[in-house]
């Protein structure tokens, strides 16, 4: 994937994540200033968001199976799918990071 395509995908993911969390959309770029957090903090936050989506989907699934009122099947399916897509995206990011790390380690100095 080219850099503009990656930036576009990242922008879309941020927009969808903010819509799903009912939060106002953030800026298009991540802060890269020293002292304001960094890549590790953003990666940790992303993992926590994926975990939260998974937990919410599991809770809604349990509620539907228990027959609680107000829990619809389509809502359960959407939440499970959101969690699944987020997890798959997390795996792809991890795979890309591992590949990039290996490439850097194999560079001639």
Short mmCIF file of N, CA and C in Angstrom, two decimals:
data_model
loop_
_atom_site.label_atom_id
_atom_site.label_comp_id
_atom_site.label_asym_id
_atom_site.label_seq_id
_atom_site.Cartn_x
_atom_site.Cartn_y
_atom_site.Cartn_z
N UNK A 1 0.84 -1.18 0.00
CA UNK A 1 0.00 0.00 0.00
C UNK A 1 0.89 1.23 0.00
N UNK A 2 0.49 2.24 -0.72
CA UNK A 2 1.28 3.45 -0.77
C UNK A 2 1.00 4.32 0.44
N UNK A 3 1.86 5.29 0.66
CA UNK A 3 1.72 6.17 1.82
C UNK A 3 0.40 6.94 1.83
N UNK A 4 -0.04 7.53 0.70
CA UNK A 4 -1.34 8.22 0.73
C UNK A 4 -2.49 7.27 1.04
N UNK A 5 -2.40 6.04 0.56
CA UNK A 5 -3.45 5.07 0.84
C UNK A 5 -3.47 4.71 2.33
N UNK A 6 -2.28 4.58 2.94
CA UNK A 6 -2.21 4.30 4.37
C UNK A 6 -2.77 5.45 5.18
N UNK A 7 -2.42 6.68 4.79
CA UNK A 7 -2.95 7.85 5.50
C UNK A 7 -4.45 7.93 5.37
N UNK A 8 -4.97 7.60 4.20
CA UNK A 8 -6.41 7.61 3.99
C UNK A 8 -7.09 6.56 4.85
N UNK A 9 -6.51 5.37 4.91
CA UNK A 9 -7.08 4.30 5.75
C UNK A 9 -7.04 4.69 7.22
N UNK A 10 -5.95 5.29 7.66
CA UNK A 10 -5.82 5.73 9.04
C UNK A 10 -6.85 6.79 9.37
N UNK A 11 -7.05 7.73 8.46
CA UNK A 11 -8.04 8.79 8.66
C UNK A 11 -9.44 8.20 8.77
N UNK A 12 -9.75 7.25 7.91
CA UNK A 12 -11.07 6.61 7.96
C UNK A 12 -11.25 5.84 9.26
N UNK A 13 -10.22 5.13 9.71
CA UNK A 13 -10.30 4.37 10.96
C UNK A 13 -10.51 5.30 12.14
N UNK A 14 -9.80 6.43 12.17
CA UNK A 14 -9.96 7.38 13.27
C UNK A 14 -11.36 7.96 13.26
N UNK A 15 -11.87 8.27 12.10
CA UNK A 15 -13.22 8.82 11.98
C UNK A 15 -14.25 7.82 12.47
N UNK A 16 -14.14 6.56 12.04
CA UNK A 16 -15.08 5.53 12.45
C UNK A 16 -14.97 5.25 13.94
N UNK A 17 -13.75 5.26 14.47
CA UNK A 17 -13.57 5.01 15.89
C UNK A 17 -14.20 6.12 16.72
N UNK A 18 -14.04 7.36 16.28
CA UNK A 18 -14.62 8.47 17.04
C UNK A 18 -16.14 8.45 16.93
N UNK A 19 -16.68 8.05 15.78
CA UNK A 19 -18.13 7.93 15.64
C UNK A 19 -18.65 6.82 16.53
N UNK A 20 -17.95 5.70 16.59
CA UNK A 20 -18.40 4.57 17.40
C UNK A 20 -18.36 4.91 18.88
N UNK A 21 -17.42 5.73 19.28
CA UNK A 21 -17.28 6.08 20.69
C UNK A 21 -18.06 7.35 21.03
N UNK A 22 -18.79 7.91 20.06
CA UNK A 22 -19.55 9.14 20.25
C UNK A 22 -18.67 10.28 20.76
N UNK A 23 -17.47 10.35 20.23
CA UNK A 23 -16.55 11.41 20.60
C UNK A 23 -16.36 12.31 19.39
N UNK A 24 -16.06 13.58 19.60
CA UNK A 24 -15.80 14.45 18.46
C UNK A 24 -14.55 13.99 17.72
N UNK A 25 -14.56 14.16 16.43
CA UNK A 25 -13.42 13.73 15.60
C UNK A 25 -12.18 14.54 15.95
N UNK A 26 -11.06 13.83 16.02
CA UNK A 26 -9.80 14.50 16.29
C UNK A 26 -9.19 14.96 14.98
N UNK A 27 -8.05 15.64 15.09
CA UNK A 27 -7.35 16.12 13.90
C UNK A 27 -6.90 14.96 13.04
N UNK A 28 -6.51 15.27 11.82
CA UNK A 28 -6.12 14.25 10.87
C UNK A 28 -4.75 13.65 11.18
N UNK A 29 -3.91 14.37 11.87
CA UNK A 29 -2.55 13.91 12.15
C UNK A 29 -2.39 13.63 13.64
N UNK A 30 -1.57 12.64 13.94
CA UNK A 30 -1.23 12.35 15.32
C UNK A 30 -0.14 13.30 15.77
N UNK A 31 -0.13 13.62 17.04
CA UNK A 31 0.90 14.50 17.57
C UNK A 31 2.23 13.75 17.62
N UNK A 32 3.27 14.38 17.11
CA UNK A 32 4.60 13.76 17.14
C UNK A 32 5.55 14.55 18.01
N UNK A 33 5.02 15.52 18.76
CA UNK A 33 5.87 16.35 19.61
C UNK A 33 6.42 15.52 20.77
N UNK A 34 7.66 15.79 21.13
CA UNK A 34 8.30 15.09 22.23
C UNK A 34 7.64 15.53 23.53
N UNK A 35 7.36 14.58 24.41
CA UNK A 35 6.78 14.91 25.69
C UNK A 35 5.27 14.83 25.71
N UNK A 36 4.62 14.73 24.57
CA UNK A 36 3.16 14.64 24.53
C UNK A 36 2.71 13.22 24.25
N UNK A 37 3.48 12.26 24.60
CA UNK A 37 3.17 10.89 24.24
C UNK A 37 3.87 10.58 22.94
N UNK A 38 3.74 9.40 22.50
CA UNK A 38 4.41 9.03 21.27
C UNK A 38 3.80 7.79 20.69
N UNK A 39 4.59 7.12 19.90
CA UNK A 39 4.11 5.93 19.20
C UNK A 39 3.68 4.85 20.19
N UNK A 40 4.47 4.62 21.21
CA UNK A 40 4.15 3.57 22.18
C UNK A 40 2.84 3.87 22.90
N UNK A 41 2.62 5.14 23.25
CA UNK A 41 1.37 5.51 23.91
C UNK A 41 0.18 5.31 22.99
N UNK A 42 0.33 5.69 21.74
CA UNK A 42 -0.76 5.53 20.77
C UNK A 42 -1.04 4.06 20.51
N UNK A 43 0.01 3.26 20.44
CA UNK A 43 -0.16 1.82 20.24
C UNK A 43 -0.88 1.20 21.44
N UNK A 44 -0.50 1.60 22.63
CA UNK A 44 -1.16 1.09 23.84
C UNK A 44 -2.63 1.50 23.86
N UNK A 45 -2.93 2.74 23.50
CA UNK A 45 -4.31 3.21 23.47
C UNK A 45 -5.12 2.43 22.44
N UNK A 46 -4.52 2.11 21.31
CA UNK A 46 -5.21 1.35 20.28
C UNK A 46 -5.53 -0.06 20.76
N UNK A 47 -4.59 -0.68 21.44
CA UNK A 47 -4.82 -2.02 21.99
C UNK A 47 -5.93 -1.98 23.02
N UNK A 48 -5.95 -0.95 23.84
CA UNK A 48 -7.01 -0.81 24.84
C UNK A 48 -8.38 -0.61 24.18
N UNK A 49 -8.43 0.15 23.08
CA UNK A 49 -9.70 0.34 22.37
C UNK A 49 -10.19 -0.97 21.76
N UNK A 50 -9.27 -1.76 21.21
CA UNK A 50 -9.64 -3.06 20.66
C UNK A 50 -10.18 -3.96 21.77
N UNK A 51 -9.51 -3.96 22.91
CA UNK A 51 -9.96 -4.77 24.04
C UNK A 51 -11.34 -4.33 24.52
N UNK A 52 -11.56 -3.03 24.57
CA UNK A 52 -12.86 -2.51 25.01
C UNK A 52 -13.96 -2.94 24.05
N UNK A 53 -13.70 -2.86 22.76
CA UNK A 53 -14.69 -3.31 21.77
C UNK A 53 -15.02 -4.78 21.95
N UNK A 54 -13.98 -5.59 22.19
CA UNK A 54 -14.18 -7.02 22.38
C UNK A 54 -15.00 -7.30 23.64
N UNK A 55 -14.71 -6.59 24.72
CA UNK A 55 -15.45 -6.79 25.96
C UNK A 55 -16.91 -6.36 25.82
N UNK A 56 -17.15 -5.23 25.14
CA UNK A 56 -18.51 -4.76 24.94
C UNK A 56 -19.31 -5.75 24.10
N UNK A 57 -18.68 -6.30 23.06
CA UNK A 57 -19.35 -7.29 22.22
C UNK A 57 -19.68 -8.55 23.02
N UNK A 58 -18.75 -8.98 23.86
CA UNK A 58 -19.00 -10.17 24.68
C UNK A 58 -20.13 -9.93 25.68
N UNK A 59 -20.15 -8.75 26.26
CA UNK A 59 -21.21 -8.42 27.23
C UNK A 59 -22.57 -8.36 26.55
N UNK A 60 -22.62 -7.75 25.38
CA UNK A 60 -23.89 -7.67 24.67
C UNK A 60 -24.35 -9.05 24.22
N UNK A 61 -23.40 -9.91 23.83
CA UNK A 61 -23.74 -11.28 23.46
C UNK A 61 -24.34 -12.03 24.64
N UNK A 62 -23.70 -11.89 25.82
CA UNK A 62 -24.24 -12.54 27.02
C UNK A 62 -25.64 -12.02 27.36
N UNK A 63 -25.83 -10.71 27.21
CA UNK A 63 -27.13 -10.12 27.51
C UNK A 63 -28.20 -10.65 26.56
N UNK A 64 -27.85 -10.79 25.29
CA UNK A 64 -28.82 -11.31 24.31
C UNK A 64 -29.15 -12.76 24.61
N UNK A 65 -28.13 -13.55 24.94
CA UNK A 65 -28.36 -14.96 25.25
C UNK A 65 -29.20 -15.13 26.51
N UNK A 66 -29.08 -14.21 27.44
CA UNK A 66 -29.86 -14.27 28.67
C UNK A 66 -31.29 -13.77 28.46
N UNK A 67 -31.55 -13.19 27.29
CA UNK A 67 -32.89 -12.72 26.99
C UNK A 67 -33.24 -11.39 27.62
N UNK A 68 -32.25 -10.58 27.90
CA UNK A 68 -32.52 -9.27 28.50
C UNK A 68 -33.28 -8.40 27.51
N UNK A 69 -34.25 -7.64 28.00
CA UNK A 69 -35.02 -6.78 27.10
C UNK A 69 -34.16 -5.62 26.58
N UNK A 70 -34.45 -5.21 25.35
CA UNK A 70 -33.74 -4.09 24.75
C UNK A 70 -32.46 -4.46 24.04
N UNK A 71 -32.08 -5.72 24.05
CA UNK A 71 -30.87 -6.17 23.36
C UNK A 71 -31.31 -6.91 22.10
N UNK A 72 -31.05 -6.29 20.95
CA UNK A 72 -31.48 -6.85 19.67
C UNK A 72 -30.34 -7.62 19.01
N UNK A 73 -30.72 -8.62 18.22
CA UNK A 73 -29.73 -9.45 17.54
C UNK A 73 -28.86 -8.63 16.59
N UNK A 74 -29.46 -7.69 15.86
CA UNK A 74 -28.67 -6.92 14.91
C UNK A 74 -27.63 -6.05 15.62
N UNK A 75 -27.96 -5.53 16.81
CA UNK A 75 -26.98 -4.76 17.58
C UNK A 75 -25.82 -5.65 18.03
N UNK A 76 -26.15 -6.86 18.45
CA UNK A 76 -25.12 -7.82 18.88
C UNK A 76 -24.20 -8.15 17.71
N UNK A 77 -24.79 -8.42 16.56
CA UNK A 77 -23.99 -8.79 15.39
C UNK A 77 -23.09 -7.64 14.95
N UNK A 78 -23.59 -6.41 15.00
CA UNK A 78 -22.78 -5.26 14.62
C UNK A 78 -21.61 -5.10 15.58
N UNK A 79 -21.87 -5.22 16.89
CA UNK A 79 -20.79 -5.07 17.87
C UNK A 79 -19.74 -6.17 17.72
N UNK A 80 -20.18 -7.39 17.48
CA UNK A 80 -19.23 -8.49 17.29
C UNK A 80 -18.39 -8.26 16.04
N UNK A 81 -19.02 -7.76 14.98
CA UNK A 81 -18.29 -7.49 13.75
C UNK A 81 -17.29 -6.35 13.93
N UNK A 82 -17.68 -5.31 14.66
CA UNK A 82 -16.75 -4.21 14.94
C UNK A 82 -15.53 -4.73 15.69
N UNK A 83 -15.76 -5.58 16.69
CA UNK A 83 -14.65 -6.13 17.47
C UNK A 83 -13.76 -6.99 16.58
N UNK A 84 -14.37 -7.76 15.70
CA UNK A 84 -13.61 -8.64 14.82
C UNK A 84 -12.74 -7.83 13.86
N UNK A 85 -13.32 -6.79 13.27
CA UNK A 85 -12.57 -5.95 12.33
C UNK A 85 -11.43 -5.24 13.05
N UNK A 86 -11.70 -4.73 14.25
CA UNK A 86 -10.66 -4.04 15.02
C UNK A 86 -9.52 -5.00 15.36
N UNK A 87 -9.85 -6.23 15.74
CA UNK A 87 -8.83 -7.21 16.07
C UNK A 87 -7.99 -7.56 14.84
N UNK A 88 -8.65 -7.76 13.71
CA UNK A 88 -7.92 -8.08 12.48
C UNK A 88 -7.00 -6.93 12.09
N UNK A 89 -7.47 -5.70 12.24
CA UNK A 89 -6.64 -4.54 11.93
C UNK A 89 -5.43 -4.50 12.87
N UNK A 90 -5.66 -4.80 14.14
CA UNK A 90 -4.56 -4.84 15.10
C UNK A 90 -3.53 -5.88 14.72
N UNK A 91 -3.99 -7.04 14.26
CA UNK A 91 -3.06 -8.08 13.83
C UNK A 91 -2.25 -7.63 12.62
N UNK A 92 -2.90 -6.95 11.68
CA UNK A 92 -2.19 -6.47 10.51
C UNK A 92 -1.13 -5.43 10.87
N UNK A 93 -1.47 -4.54 11.80
CA UNK A 93 -0.50 -3.54 12.26
C UNK A 93 0.68 -4.23 12.92
N UNK A 94 0.39 -5.23 13.77
CA UNK A 94 1.47 -5.97 14.41
C UNK A 94 2.37 -6.64 13.37
N UNK A 95 1.76 -7.26 12.37
CA UNK A 95 2.55 -7.93 11.33
C UNK A 95 3.43 -6.94 10.57
N UNK A 96 2.88 -5.76 10.28
CA UNK A 96 3.67 -4.74 9.59
C UNK A 96 4.81 -4.25 10.45
N UNK A 97 4.56 -4.08 11.75
CA UNK A 97 5.62 -3.63 12.66
C UNK A 97 6.74 -4.65 12.76
N UNK A 98 6.37 -5.92 12.84
CA UNK A 98 7.38 -6.98 12.92
C UNK A 98 8.20 -7.00 11.64
N UNK A 99 7.55 -6.88 10.50
CA UNK A 99 8.26 -6.86 9.22
C UNK A 99 9.20 -5.66 9.14
N UNK A 100 8.73 -4.50 9.55
CA UNK A 100 9.57 -3.30 9.53
C UNK A 100 10.76 -3.46 10.46
N UNK A 101 10.55 -4.04 11.64
CA UNK A 101 11.63 -4.27 12.58
C UNK A 101 12.68 -5.20 11.98
N UNK A 102 12.21 -6.27 11.35
CA UNK A 102 13.15 -7.22 10.73
C UNK A 102 13.93 -6.55 9.61
N UNK A 103 13.25 -5.72 8.82
CA UNK A 103 13.94 -5.01 7.74
C UNK A 103 15.02 -4.09 8.28
N UNK A 104 14.73 -3.36 9.35
CA UNK A 104 15.70 -2.46 9.94
C UNK A 104 16.87 -3.26 10.52
N UNK A 105 16.59 -4.37 11.16
CA UNK A 105 17.65 -5.18 11.76
C UNK A 105 18.57 -5.81 10.71
N UNK A 106 18.03 -6.03 9.52
CA UNK A 106 18.82 -6.65 8.46
C UNK A 106 19.57 -5.65 7.59
N UNK A 107 19.42 -4.36 7.89
CA UNK A 107 20.11 -3.32 7.11
C UNK A 107 21.61 -3.35 7.38
N UNK A 108 22.37 -3.06 6.34
CA UNK A 108 23.80 -2.96 6.47
C UNK A 108 24.15 -1.58 7.01
N UNK A 109 25.04 -1.53 7.98
CA UNK A 109 25.44 -0.24 8.57
C UNK A 109 26.77 0.19 8.02
#
